[in-house]
Amino acid sequence: MTISQDIFPPRRSSVGVRVGTIDVGGGAPVVVQSMTNTDTENEIATAVQVAQLARAGSELVRITVNTAAAAKAVPAIRARLDDMGCHVPLIGDFHFNGHKLVTEYPDCAKALAKYRINPGNVGHGKKRDEQFSILIEAACKYGKPVRIGVNWGSLDPELLARIMDENARSNDPKDAALVMREALITSALESAARAEEIGLGRDRIILSCKVSGVQDLIAVYRELAARCDYALHLGLTEAGMGSKGIVASTAALSVLLLGGIGDTIRVSLTPEPGGDRSREVVVAQEILQTTGLRAFVPLVAACPGCGRTTSTYFQELAESIQDYVRTQMLVWREEYDGVENMTLAVLGCVVNGPGESKHANIGISLPGSGERPVAPVYVDGQKSVTLKGDNIAGEFRQIVDEYVQMKYPKKTVDA
């Protein structure tokens, strides 16, 4: 699936960054990223969760590297993942002591595909400059890219004070929100300039400026994009739980992405206790797919239901089909080209069911209240068969399977 360049601008960053096997920026598709919430010192639990996130579709996975034991575990985590056939690039998230960890544990520095550095958490005064330099020099030594990730919860206090003082002396001082935004952008750009001075190429730098307010995030990234051509990572920090986190992230990221801003994204959802961490990956994919920027799995259209659809059968079928195609994509993506672009429709009554079913590759119109207990199926706009009885769900899944085998070409296997 591709977007029309007449409607939306092309990807903004012209500078490409290679993160392990993944291309970021430079015209590459927007990349989905996620982060583990396991204790990295527990190498088994961390490797298992990384693999789960990768299977869900995360193309980059970030892990916390905060202690000596965590740094020691990183090479073992990488080895476990490789043994599992999971080669997703790992990003090391460094704060406060990263300069020591990359120096004292070179195997950790080598095993990571990228480093994430927060300029506000690498030290203060002269130590900040020295410790930032050590991290950048390690990236240069091992050929690793770096994300310079500024966060409004941990801004460099000296930089913020400097910008506030400059604003106070201005003949036209800005309000506090604008000063905060300027501090975020300045921190990112000055840190990137310093990294380049040390020797890190522009093609190894990714920037982010994260806040938790939707309008603030949009304003910050629009200004940042206007003032640089680095690859940009998008994410609404501390987005929240459940529908609030999903809606806020979707609102912010969609506006930016459709404006041509952003090269990687993460949806920072707070999972419910015992919840599935990979939900944030699914939401990120759905943002990209529903905005027309990428396709990951076949989408299932379904009506919301009304007084004509007092039975819950169409809801159950829609849910089961969505779960089925997401599960099957693990197999289909290895065997067939283009299945992710397939569209399905599960409609609940005769009003719009037949007509809307014809707009999907495969659509089924289930009977509403008082309608004949039959369900016509449409394939590429043409009525194919009418299903009835107790096994409509199973027969519909079989139609989907047969369509995939017939419609999409088999992938060629290199000898």
GROMACS .gro file of N, CA and C in nm, residues 331-337 409-415:
model
   42
  331VAL      N    1   0.276  -1.701   0.879
  331VAL     CA    2   0.305  -1.800   0.775
  331VAL      C    3   0.298  -1.735   0.637
  332TRP      N    4   0.192  -1.659   0.611
  332TRP     CA    5   0.171  -1.601   0.479
  332TRP      C    6   0.286  -1.510   0.435
  333ARG      N    7   0.339  -1.430   0.529
  333ARG     CA    8   0.444  -1.336   0.488
  333ARG      C    9   0.571  -1.407   0.444
  334GLU      N   10   0.589  -1.532   0.490
  334GLU     CA   11   0.705  -1.610   0.450
  334GLU      C   12   0.684  -1.678   0.315
  335GLU      N   13   0.557  -1.699   0.277
  335GLU     CA   14   0.527  -1.779   0.158
  335GLU      C   15   0.476  -1.697   0.039
  336TYR      N   16   0.409  -1.587   0.066
  336TYR     CA   17   0.340  -1.514  -0.041
  336TYR      C   18   0.376  -1.366  -0.039
  337ASP      N   19   0.376  -1.306  -0.158
  337ASP     CA   20   0.400  -1.163  -0.172
  337ASP      C   21   0.268  -1.087  -0.175
  409PRO      N   22   0.129  -1.435  -0.541
  409PRO     CA   23   0.238  -1.520  -0.590
  409PRO      C   24   0.326  -1.574  -0.479
  410LYS      N   25   0.372  -1.694  -0.500
  410LYS     CA   26   0.465  -1.757  -0.405
  410LYS      C   27   0.598  -1.684  -0.409
  411LYS      N   28   0.658  -1.669  -0.292
  411LYS     CA   29   0.790  -1.610  -0.287
  411LYS      C   30   0.894  -1.708  -0.340
  412THR      N   31   0.990  -1.655  -0.409
  412THR     CA   32   1.097  -1.739  -0.460
  412THR      C   33   1.201  -1.761  -0.353
  413VAL      N   34   1.255  -1.880  -0.346
  413VAL     CA   35   1.356  -1.914  -0.246
  413VAL      C   36   1.491  -1.918  -0.316
  414ASP      N   37   1.585  -1.840  -0.263
  414ASP     CA   38   1.720  -1.838  -0.320
  414ASP      C   39   1.787  -1.974  -0.300
  415ALA      N   40   1.850  -2.019  -0.405
  415ALA     CA   41   1.919  -2.148  -0.396
  415ALA      C   42   2.042  -2.137  -0.309
   0.00000   0.00000   0.00000
